[in-house]
Short mmCIF file of C-alpha atoms and ligand atoms in Angstrom, two decimals:
data_model
loop_
_atom_site.label_atom_id
_atom_site.label_comp_id
_atom_site.label_asym_id
_atom_site.label_seq_id
_atom_site.Cartn_x
_atom_site.Cartn_y
_atom_site.Cartn_z
CA MET A 1 0.05 0.08 -0.03
CA LYS A 2 1.51 3.31 -1.00
CA THR A 3 2.14 6.00 1.75
CA ARG A 4 -0.32 9.05 1.45
CA LYS A 5 -1.34 12.60 3.43
CA LEU A 6 -4.72 11.13 5.12
CA LYS A 7 -5.18 14.47 6.20
CA GLU A 8 -6.02 15.64 2.35
CA LYS A 9 -9.78 16.79 2.06
CA VAL A 10 -10.96 16.50 -1.42
CA GLU A 11 -13.93 18.51 -2.89
CA VAL A 12 -15.62 17.26 -6.11
CA ILE A 13 -17.67 20.17 -7.76
CA THR A 14 -20.30 18.76 -10.79
CA LEU A 15 -21.35 20.76 -13.39
CA GLY A 16 -23.62 19.76 -16.72
CA CYS A 17 -26.14 16.21 -16.53
CA SER A 18 -26.99 13.49 -14.12
CA LYS A 19 -24.09 11.44 -16.05
CA ASN A 20 -21.60 13.77 -15.25
CA LEU A 21 -23.15 13.59 -11.33
CA VAL A 22 -22.79 9.57 -11.51
CA ASP A 23 -19.16 10.16 -12.40
CA SER A 24 -18.46 12.56 -9.88
CA GLU A 25 -20.01 10.00 -7.31
CA ASN A 26 -17.62 7.45 -8.56
CA ILE A 27 -14.72 9.66 -8.25
CA VAL A 28 -15.70 10.39 -4.38
CA THR A 29 -16.31 6.91 -4.28
CA GLN A 30 -13.20 5.88 -5.37
CA LEU A 31 -10.93 8.33 -3.13
CA LYS A 32 -13.10 7.49 0.13
CA GLY A 33 -12.51 3.82 -0.63
CA ASN A 34 -8.54 4.90 -0.71
CA ASP A 35 -9.02 6.57 2.63
CA ILE A 36 -9.05 9.80 1.45
CA ASN A 37 -11.57 12.35 3.05
CA ALA A 38 -13.21 12.93 -0.19
CA PHE A 39 -16.97 14.84 -0.58
CA HIS A 40 -19.45 16.45 -3.21
CA GLU A 41 -19.96 20.17 -3.41
CA ASN A 42 -19.75 21.20 0.58
CA GLU A 43 -16.90 23.95 0.34
CA ASP A 44 -17.36 24.59 4.22
CA ASN A 45 -15.20 21.21 4.40
CA ASN A 46 -12.48 23.60 3.76
CA PRO A 47 -10.84 21.33 1.09
CA ASP A 48 -7.38 20.78 0.21
CA VAL A 49 -7.73 20.04 -3.33
CA VAL A 50 -11.14 20.79 -5.64
CA ILE A 51 -11.61 18.36 -8.44
CA VAL A 52 -13.92 20.46 -11.03
CA ASN A 53 -15.97 17.94 -13.19
CA THR A 54 -17.00 19.94 -16.18
CA CYS A 55 -19.59 20.20 -18.89
CA GLY A 56 -18.76 20.79 -22.40
CA PHE A 57 -22.32 20.23 -24.39
CA ILE A 58 -23.22 23.76 -25.74
CA ASP A 59 -22.31 26.93 -25.11
CA LEU A 60 -24.00 27.96 -21.74
CA ALA A 61 -22.78 25.38 -20.21
CA LYS A 62 -19.33 25.65 -21.26
CA GLU A 63 -19.20 29.01 -19.89
CA GLU A 64 -20.69 27.90 -16.75
CA SER A 65 -17.62 25.19 -16.58
CA VAL A 66 -14.92 28.03 -17.50
CA ASN A 67 -16.19 29.92 -14.77
CA THR A 68 -16.31 27.56 -12.16
CA ILE A 69 -12.53 26.61 -13.07
CA LEU A 70 -11.54 30.15 -12.70
CA ALA A 71 -13.63 30.61 -9.66
CA ASN A 72 -11.45 27.91 -7.89
CA VAL A 73 -7.95 29.12 -9.55
CA GLU A 74 -8.68 32.38 -7.12
CA ARG A 75 -9.24 30.25 -4.36
CA LYS A 76 -5.85 28.54 -5.18
CA LYS A 77 -4.43 32.14 -5.33
CA ALA A 78 -5.70 32.98 -2.07
CA GLY A 79 -4.16 30.08 -0.40
CA GLU A 80 -7.43 28.34 0.41
CA ILE A 81 -6.77 25.39 -1.86
CA GLU A 82 -3.46 23.43 -2.64
CA LYS A 83 -4.27 21.65 -5.58
CA LEU A 84 -6.89 22.00 -8.43
CA TYR A 85 -7.85 19.29 -10.78
CA VAL A 86 -10.51 19.39 -14.04
CA THR A 87 -12.18 16.69 -15.46
CA GLY A 88 -15.17 15.81 -17.24
CA CYS A 89 -16.63 17.09 -21.13
CA LEU A 90 -15.16 20.45 -21.32
CA SER A 91 -11.56 19.07 -20.49
CA GLN A 92 -11.80 15.62 -22.72
CA ARG A 93 -12.76 18.27 -25.55
CA TYR A 94 -10.46 21.19 -25.03
CA LYS A 95 -7.61 19.94 -22.82
CA GLU A 96 -4.54 21.66 -25.03
CA ASP A 97 -6.56 24.98 -25.28
CA LEU A 98 -7.39 24.98 -21.50
CA GLU A 99 -3.73 24.04 -20.58
CA LEU A 100 -2.78 26.90 -22.72
CA GLU A 101 -5.19 29.53 -21.37
CA ILE A 102 -5.66 28.69 -17.48
CA PRO A 103 -2.41 26.94 -16.55
CA GLU A 104 -3.03 27.71 -13.27
CA VAL A 105 -5.06 24.26 -12.72
CA ASP A 106 -2.86 21.37 -11.81
CA ALA A 107 -3.77 18.75 -14.35
CA TYR A 108 -6.72 18.36 -16.78
CA PHE A 109 -8.24 15.13 -17.13
CA GLY A 110 -10.89 13.37 -19.91
CA THR A 111 -14.00 11.64 -19.08
CA MET A 112 -12.42 8.07 -19.03
CA GLU A 113 -9.51 9.15 -16.93
CA LEU A 114 -10.53 7.90 -13.34
CA PRO A 115 -7.68 5.84 -12.18
CA ALA A 116 -5.33 8.84 -13.76
CA ILE A 117 -7.12 11.30 -11.12
CA LEU A 118 -6.79 8.50 -8.55
CA ALA A 119 -2.77 8.18 -9.38
CA ARG A 120 -2.71 11.90 -8.20
CA PHE A 121 -3.37 11.24 -4.95
CA ASN A 122 -1.25 7.73 -4.80
CA ALA A 123 -4.52 5.90 -4.47
CA ASP A 124 -5.65 2.98 -6.78
CA TYR A 125 -8.86 2.24 -8.74
CA GLN A 126 -10.49 -0.46 -6.89
CA HIS A 127 -13.36 -2.48 -8.98
CA GLU A 128 -15.20 -3.63 -5.99
CA LEU A 129 -16.42 -0.55 -5.51
CA ILE A 130 -18.48 -0.38 -7.98
CA GLY A 131 -21.53 -1.22 -6.41
CA GLU A 132 -20.96 0.93 -3.54
CA ARG A 133 -20.93 4.43 -5.27
CA LYS A 134 -21.69 7.28 -2.66
CA ILE A 135 -24.62 9.19 -4.13
CA SER A 136 -24.84 12.84 -4.11
CA THR A 137 -28.69 12.97 -4.60
CA LEU A 138 -31.42 12.85 -1.88
CA PRO A 139 -31.08 9.65 0.20
CA HIS A 140 -34.23 7.89 -1.45
CA TYR A 141 -33.28 8.11 -5.24
CA ALA A 142 -30.33 7.77 -6.92
CA TYR A 143 -29.35 7.76 -11.06
CA LEU A 144 -28.06 4.37 -12.60
CA LYS A 145 -25.84 4.95 -15.48
CA ILE A 146 -26.31 2.05 -17.75
CA SER A 147 -24.19 3.13 -20.49
CA GLU A 148 -21.29 5.24 -21.74
CA GLY A 149 -21.23 7.30 -25.15
CA CYS A 150 -23.45 7.29 -28.17
CA ASN A 151 -22.95 5.70 -31.59
CA ARG A 152 -25.86 8.00 -32.97
CA THR A 153 -24.67 11.02 -35.08
CA CYS A 154 -27.17 13.73 -34.43
CA SER A 155 -25.64 16.79 -36.48
CA PHE A 156 -25.91 19.34 -33.54
CA CYS A 157 -24.64 17.04 -30.88
CA ALA A 158 -20.66 17.17 -29.60
CA ILE A 159 -21.13 14.49 -27.07
CA PRO A 160 -19.84 11.78 -28.78
CA LEU A 161 -16.67 13.43 -29.30
CA MET A 162 -16.56 13.72 -25.56
CA ARG A 163 -17.99 10.45 -24.50
CA GLY A 164 -17.01 8.14 -27.09
CA LYS A 165 -19.09 5.32 -28.81
CA HIS A 166 -21.58 3.44 -26.82
CA ILE A 167 -20.41 1.04 -24.02
CA SER A 168 -23.40 -0.94 -22.17
CA ARG A 169 -22.40 -1.72 -18.36
CA PRO A 170 -23.26 -5.34 -17.65
CA ILE A 171 -26.60 -6.22 -16.38
CA ASP A 172 -24.93 -8.27 -13.13
CA ASP A 173 -22.92 -4.95 -12.40
CA LEU A 174 -25.95 -2.84 -12.63
CA ILE A 175 -27.91 -5.22 -10.57
CA ARG A 176 -25.22 -5.49 -7.91
CA GLU A 177 -25.23 -1.68 -7.71
CA ALA A 178 -28.91 -1.49 -7.81
CA LYS A 179 -28.97 -4.04 -4.63
CA GLU A 180 -25.98 -1.99 -2.91
CA LEU A 181 -28.36 1.23 -3.25
CA ALA A 182 -31.62 -0.26 -2.04
CA LYS A 183 -29.71 -1.54 1.05
CA ARG A 184 -28.66 1.91 1.69
CA GLY A 185 -32.20 3.24 1.35
CA VAL A 186 -32.56 4.04 -2.04
CA LYS A 187 -36.38 3.68 -3.58
CA GLU A 188 -36.31 5.32 -6.95
CA LEU A 189 -34.04 4.74 -9.79
CA MET A 190 -33.54 6.91 -12.51
CA LEU A 191 -32.00 4.73 -15.38
CA ILE A 192 -29.72 7.39 -17.66
CA ALA A 193 -27.32 6.93 -20.46
CA GLN A 194 -26.33 9.26 -23.55
CA GLU A 195 -28.93 6.69 -25.59
CA LEU A 196 -30.97 4.44 -22.98
CA THR A 197 -32.69 2.23 -25.99
CA TYR A 198 -29.45 1.03 -27.50
CA TYR A 199 -28.51 -0.65 -24.08
CA GLY A 200 -27.30 -4.06 -25.23
CA LEU A 201 -26.70 -3.73 -28.82
CA ASP A 202 -22.95 -3.76 -28.37
CA LEU A 203 -22.23 -6.35 -25.02
CA TYR A 204 -25.09 -8.47 -26.22
CA LYS A 205 -25.84 -8.19 -29.75
CA SER A 206 -29.52 -7.16 -28.90
CA ARG A 207 -31.44 -4.66 -27.07
CA GLU A 208 -31.37 -5.62 -23.53
CA LEU A 209 -33.24 -2.87 -21.93
CA PRO A 210 -36.57 -4.87 -21.31
CA GLN A 211 -34.27 -7.69 -19.80
CA LEU A 212 -32.38 -5.39 -17.41
CA LEU A 213 -36.01 -3.43 -16.30
CA LYS A 214 -37.24 -6.98 -15.35
CA ARG A 215 -34.33 -7.97 -13.54
CA LEU A 216 -34.31 -4.54 -11.62
CA SER A 217 -37.92 -4.98 -10.69
CA GLU A 218 -36.52 -8.03 -8.53
CA VAL A 219 -34.40 -5.82 -6.42
CA GLU A 220 -35.96 -5.93 -2.86
CA GLY A 221 -36.38 -1.91 -1.70
CA ILE A 222 -36.58 -0.15 -5.01
CA GLU A 223 -40.18 0.96 -5.60
CA TRP A 224 -39.83 3.39 -8.89
CA ILE A 225 -37.76 2.56 -11.84
CA ARG A 226 -37.62 5.97 -14.33
CA LEU A 227 -36.73 5.74 -18.07
CA HIS A 228 -34.45 8.78 -19.14
CA TYR A 229 -32.99 9.85 -22.54
CA ALA A 230 -34.77 7.25 -24.83
CA TYR A 231 -34.13 7.93 -28.29
CA PRO A 232 -37.25 7.60 -31.03
CA THR A 233 -35.58 5.81 -33.65
CA LYS A 234 -36.16 2.05 -33.94
CA PHE A 235 -37.48 2.18 -30.33
CA PRO A 236 -38.18 -1.05 -28.91
CA LEU A 237 -41.92 -1.31 -28.15
CA GLU A 238 -41.29 -3.99 -25.56
CA ILE A 239 -40.67 -1.35 -23.33
CA PHE A 240 -44.07 -0.16 -23.09
CA GLU A 241 -45.13 -4.39 -22.72
CA VAL A 242 -42.77 -4.17 -19.50
CA MET A 243 -43.80 -0.79 -18.38
CA LYS A 244 -47.90 -2.04 -18.43
CA GLU A 245 -46.60 -5.41 -16.64
CA LEU A 246 -44.37 -4.51 -13.78
CA PRO A 247 -45.68 -2.19 -11.62
CA LYS A 248 -42.26 -0.69 -10.47
CA VAL A 249 -41.41 0.53 -13.80
CA CYS A 250 -42.79 4.43 -13.75
CA ASN A 251 -45.70 4.96 -16.45
CA TYR A 252 -42.87 7.57 -17.56
CA LEU A 253 -40.69 7.65 -20.29
CA ASP A 254 -38.11 10.71 -21.09
CA ILE A 255 -37.48 11.09 -24.93
CA PRO A 256 -36.15 14.14 -26.42
CA LEU A 257 -37.44 14.35 -30.29
CA GLN A 258 -35.63 17.67 -30.92
CA HIS A 259 -37.88 18.69 -33.49
CA ALA A 260 -40.88 17.75 -35.76
CA ASN A 261 -40.27 19.27 -39.26
CA ASP A 262 -39.40 16.75 -41.46
CA GLU A 263 -36.81 19.27 -43.26
CA VAL A 264 -35.11 19.78 -39.87
CA LEU A 265 -35.43 16.48 -38.60
CA ASP A 266 -33.24 15.56 -41.68
CA ARG A 267 -30.86 18.25 -41.22
CA MET A 268 -30.15 17.42 -37.78
CA LYS A 269 -29.80 13.93 -38.96
CA ARG A 270 -32.08 11.97 -36.50
CA GLN A 271 -33.00 8.99 -38.94
CA ILE A 272 -36.94 9.89 -38.29
CA THR A 273 -39.81 11.76 -39.42
CA GLN A 274 -42.76 13.50 -37.95
CA GLY A 275 -45.37 11.12 -38.98
CA GLN A 276 -42.84 8.16 -37.20
CA MET A 277 -42.86 9.88 -34.12
CA ARG A 278 -46.68 10.76 -33.81
CA GLU A 279 -46.78 6.83 -34.61
CA LEU A 280 -44.69 6.05 -31.71
CA ILE A 281 -46.29 8.46 -29.04
CA ASN A 282 -49.71 7.34 -30.18
CA THR A 283 -48.16 3.21 -29.73
CA ALA A 284 -47.01 4.40 -26.22
CA LYS A 285 -50.23 5.90 -25.55
CA GLU A 286 -52.44 2.95 -26.60
CA MET A 287 -49.97 0.42 -25.18
CA VAL A 288 -49.82 2.31 -21.73
CA PRO A 289 -52.57 4.81 -21.30
CA GLU A 290 -51.74 6.63 -18.31
CA ILE A 291 -48.24 7.05 -19.33
CA ALA A 292 -46.19 10.62 -18.93
CA ILE A 293 -44.13 11.32 -22.14
CA ARG A 294 -41.17 14.09 -21.36
CA THR A 295 -39.54 15.27 -24.34
CA THR A 296 -37.01 18.15 -25.66
CA PHE A 297 -37.11 20.35 -28.43
CA MET A 298 -34.22 22.28 -29.77
CA VAL A 299 -35.26 25.68 -31.58
CA GLY A 300 -33.22 28.20 -33.58
CA PHE A 301 -31.40 25.07 -35.88
CA PRO A 302 -29.55 26.61 -38.66
CA GLY A 303 -32.12 27.56 -41.70
CA GLU A 304 -34.87 26.96 -39.25
CA THR A 305 -37.48 29.20 -41.18
CA GLU A 306 -40.53 30.59 -39.62
CA ALA A 307 -42.93 28.12 -41.02
CA GLU A 308 -40.81 25.24 -39.88
CA PHE A 309 -40.85 26.74 -36.52
CA GLN A 310 -44.77 26.78 -36.74
CA ASP A 311 -44.50 23.22 -37.77
CA LEU A 312 -42.99 22.29 -34.62
CA CYS A 313 -45.69 24.53 -32.34
CA ASP A 314 -48.07 22.75 -34.12
CA PHE A 315 -46.77 19.31 -33.16
CA VAL A 316 -46.49 20.29 -29.52
CA SER A 317 -49.92 21.79 -29.39
CA ASP A 318 -51.28 18.54 -30.71
CA MET A 319 -49.30 15.85 -29.15
CA ARG A 320 -50.02 17.37 -25.76
CA PHE A 321 -46.77 15.84 -23.71
CA GLU A 322 -47.28 15.91 -20.53
CA ARG A 323 -43.29 17.41 -20.07
CA VAL A 324 -41.46 19.71 -22.43
CA GLY A 325 -38.30 21.25 -22.23
CA VAL A 326 -36.57 23.79 -25.00
CA PHE A 327 -33.28 24.40 -25.52
CA GLN A 328 -31.92 26.85 -28.25
CA TYR A 329 -29.58 25.86 -30.85
CA SER A 330 -25.50 26.13 -29.88
CA HIS A 331 -22.95 26.23 -32.89
CA GLU A 332 -20.59 23.45 -31.39
CA GLU A 333 -17.36 23.19 -33.82
CA ASP A 334 -16.22 19.70 -35.24
CA THR A 335 -20.04 18.73 -35.25
CA SER A 336 -21.71 18.34 -38.95
CA ALA A 337 -24.06 20.90 -38.19
CA HIS A 338 -21.24 23.28 -37.65
CA LEU A 339 -20.68 23.38 -41.44
CA LEU A 340 -24.03 25.14 -41.98
CA GLU A 341 -24.56 28.95 -41.16
CA ASP A 342 -26.14 29.73 -37.90
CA ASN A 343 -28.15 31.98 -39.05
CA ILE A 344 -30.63 32.54 -36.39
CA SER A 345 -30.07 35.58 -34.05
CA ILE A 346 -30.11 34.65 -30.45
CA GLU A 347 -32.54 37.03 -29.93
CA GLU A 348 -34.70 34.95 -32.47
CA LYS A 349 -33.59 31.73 -30.61
CA ALA A 350 -34.82 33.08 -27.34
CA ASN A 351 -37.99 34.45 -28.74
CA ARG A 352 -38.73 31.25 -29.96
CA ALA A 353 -38.07 29.26 -27.03
CA ASN A 354 -40.42 31.41 -25.02
CA ARG A 355 -43.10 31.00 -27.80
CA LEU A 356 -42.99 27.31 -27.52
CA MET A 357 -42.78 27.16 -23.81
CA GLU A 358 -45.77 29.32 -23.80
CA VAL A 359 -47.78 26.89 -25.67
CA GLN A 360 -46.66 23.96 -23.18
CA ARG A 361 -47.41 26.20 -20.28
CA GLU A 362 -51.01 26.08 -21.45
CA ILE A 363 -50.92 22.38 -21.77
CA SER A 364 -49.48 21.83 -18.75
CA PHE A 365 -51.86 23.86 -16.77
CA GLU A 366 -54.65 21.97 -18.11
CA HIS A 367 -53.11 18.34 -17.64
CA ASN A 368 -52.56 19.59 -13.91
CA GLN A 369 -56.54 20.91 -13.72
CA LYS A 370 -57.82 17.52 -15.06
CA LYS A 371 -55.94 15.86 -11.82
CA ILE A 372 -57.74 17.39 -9.27
CA GLY A 373 -59.81 15.08 -7.05
CA GLN A 374 -57.58 12.70 -8.43
CA GLN A 375 -55.34 10.54 -5.60
CA PHE A 376 -51.71 9.77 -6.42
CA LYS A 377 -48.78 7.88 -4.74
CA VAL A 378 -46.21 10.60 -3.91
CA LEU A 379 -42.60 10.23 -2.79
CA VAL A 380 -41.82 12.91 -0.40
CA ASP A 381 -38.69 14.75 -1.13
CA ARG A 382 -38.29 17.76 0.96
CA LYS A 383 -39.66 20.24 3.28
CA GLU A 384 -39.83 23.97 2.13
CA GLY A 385 -41.51 26.90 3.47
CA GLY A 386 -44.53 25.77 4.86
CA TYR A 387 -45.04 22.61 2.32
CA PHE A 388 -43.87 19.19 2.34
CA ILE A 389 -42.86 18.56 -1.74
CA GLY A 390 -42.93 15.58 -3.27
CA ARG A 391 -43.21 13.95 -6.53
CA THR A 392 -45.72 11.13 -8.55
CA GLU A 393 -44.69 8.25 -10.86
CA TYR A 394 -45.14 10.89 -13.31
CA ASP A 395 -42.24 13.31 -12.31
CA SER A 396 -38.89 12.71 -12.37
CA PRO A 397 -36.77 14.94 -9.65
CA GLU A 398 -35.56 18.32 -10.61
CA VAL A 399 -37.10 18.76 -14.18
CA ASP A 400 -40.99 17.89 -13.66
CA ASN A 401 -43.77 18.78 -11.82
CA GLU A 402 -43.92 18.88 -7.97
CA VAL A 403 -46.63 17.87 -5.44
CA LEU A 404 -47.00 20.56 -2.43
CA ILE A 405 -48.41 19.11 0.79
CA ASP A 406 -49.40 21.66 3.44
CA ALA A 407 -47.28 21.32 6.61
CA ALA A 408 -49.34 23.13 8.69
CA LYS A 409 -52.37 20.47 8.03
CA HIS A 410 -49.99 17.21 7.38
CA TYR A 411 -47.08 15.80 8.85
CA VAL A 412 -45.05 13.61 6.56
CA ARG A 413 -41.37 11.86 6.52
CA ILE A 414 -39.02 12.92 3.79
CA GLY A 415 -38.38 9.94 1.74
CA ASP A 416 -41.86 7.81 2.58
CA PHE A 417 -44.25 7.13 -0.20
CA VAL A 418 -47.68 8.61 0.65
CA GLN A 419 -51.36 8.59 -0.64
CA VAL A 420 -52.79 11.95 -1.83
CA ILE A 421 -55.59 13.48 -3.31
CA VAL A 422 -55.20 16.46 -5.54
CA THR A 423 -56.78 19.44 -4.06
CA ASP A 424 -55.34 22.16 -6.68
CA SER A 425 -52.98 23.20 -9.22
CA GLU A 426 -50.76 25.37 -11.02
CA ASP A 427 -49.14 25.41 -14.25
CA TYR A 428 -46.37 22.93 -13.02
CA ASP A 429 -47.30 22.44 -9.82
CA LEU A 430 -50.11 20.48 -7.71
CA TYR A 431 -51.32 20.97 -4.32
CA ALA A 432 -52.87 17.78 -2.38
CA ASP A 433 -54.22 16.44 0.85
CA VAL A 434 -52.57 13.23 2.33
CA LEU A 435 -55.05 10.25 2.73
CA ASP A 436 -55.13 8.42 5.87
S1 SF4 B 501 -28.73 10.49 -29.17
FE1 SF4 B 501 -27.86 11.99 -27.97
S2 SF4 B 501 -26.08 11.73 -27.34
FE2 SF4 B 501 -26.38 10.55 -29.22
S3 SF4 B 501 -25.91 12.04 -30.88
FE3 SF4 B 501 -27.79 12.37 -30.34
S4 SF4 B 501 -28.25 14.13 -29.07
FE4 SF4 B 501 -26.44 13.15 -28.94
#
C-alpha cells in the first residue's frame, strides 16, 4: 500500500447532466475507498484539493464550467486550496486550449481517466467499489448510468466527441449496484445514458433494456424505476409491454425528439420523420394509457424558417406532451451542423424558445387541472417553506412537476411514499392533501 497524506480533504464539484453527476460520485467513492476524505460540493469543509467535473455540451454550459474553474483558481491564488484538478467533457474536448489558457490548474483529465485522477493521490482504482457508489442525491433516489457514449450522429451534438462510442455496462454489475443502493435506502432509480434504448446492442448484440428492467424490478427495496434519454428511432416497443406488466417501472418516459419538421429533422440527422414520431407516441399511449411523456425540443437550428418553427409548435399543440423542455441551438465546432450557417439570431432563438414554452405552459396547466380530485402515490422529497414537497411517478426530480402538501395540515416523513388527493393545481405544480 503506497503512503499518502490522509489529512487531505478533496471536494468534487459537478457541472452539467446527471451522467456527469454519477461520474463525480464514482470519483468520491474511489477516493473514500482509498481512505481519502472526499466529498461532493461542500466547500464549508475547507478542502485542500478541488476537482471540477466540467460540462462541454453547449455554449452556456461551457461558459459555466470555465467560470467555475476560474473561481477555483482564485481560491488557489488566495491559498484556500492547494491543488486544482479539472475533468469531464469540457476538459476532454478542449484539453490543449485549457492548458494554455488556464495554466494555474494542476492537471486536466478526460472523461475516461478516473485511474489517472486517483494516481495523483497515490490511490488505486478498486473495481469492487463499483456497487458501493456514494450518492450525492437525496438518499431515497439515485441515478443509475447503464451505459457510456453514443453511436448516433445527430448533427448538432458534440457528446460523441466527448464521451466516445456506446459502451453498455454488464447487467450483473447494474443489478449489484442497484441492490447496494437499495440496501442504503434508495427507493427510486433513474436509469440514464446518452442513448438508453441502445442498451445491450454492443455487449449482447441485442436490445436488452426490457431484460434489465425485469431484473431491476426484482431488487427488493426499489419501488420506482424511471427511464431517461430514450431515442425514438427503432424504439423497442417491448419497453411499453414491460412498463404495463411491471408496477415498479414508472409509467413515464423521457424521450428527446428535438424537432418535428421533417426538413429540420433531416438536417439534424435524427433518422426519423414527424409521422413516425406521431406513430410511436400514439402507440405508447395505446399500450400504456396513463404514460407521462417527457420530451425536449431544440429551436433556432441553422436555417429553421418561421414555417418550420410553426410546424413544431403545431406538433406540440397537437401531441399535448405532459412534460417539455426547450433548448436553443448552440453552434458546436467539430459537429456536422457546424458546416451549416448559424443564421438564427440569439434574440430570435430566445423568442422561439419562449413561444414554444408558452404553448406548453397552457397544455401543462390543462393536464394539471384534470388531476384535481384524483389520487396519487407521492414520494416525499423535502420540506420547503410551509410545504412538504414530493413527486408522483409521472415526475422526475429537478425537471418535472412537484406536489405541495401543506405542512400545517399534514406531517409526512421525507423519503416516504404517501397517498394523496389533489386539491388544486398550477402550471407546473399540484397541491394535495394526504389520505389517511
Ligand atoms: S442520441 Fe443524444 S447523445 Fe447521441 S448524438 Fe444524438 S443527441 Fe447526442
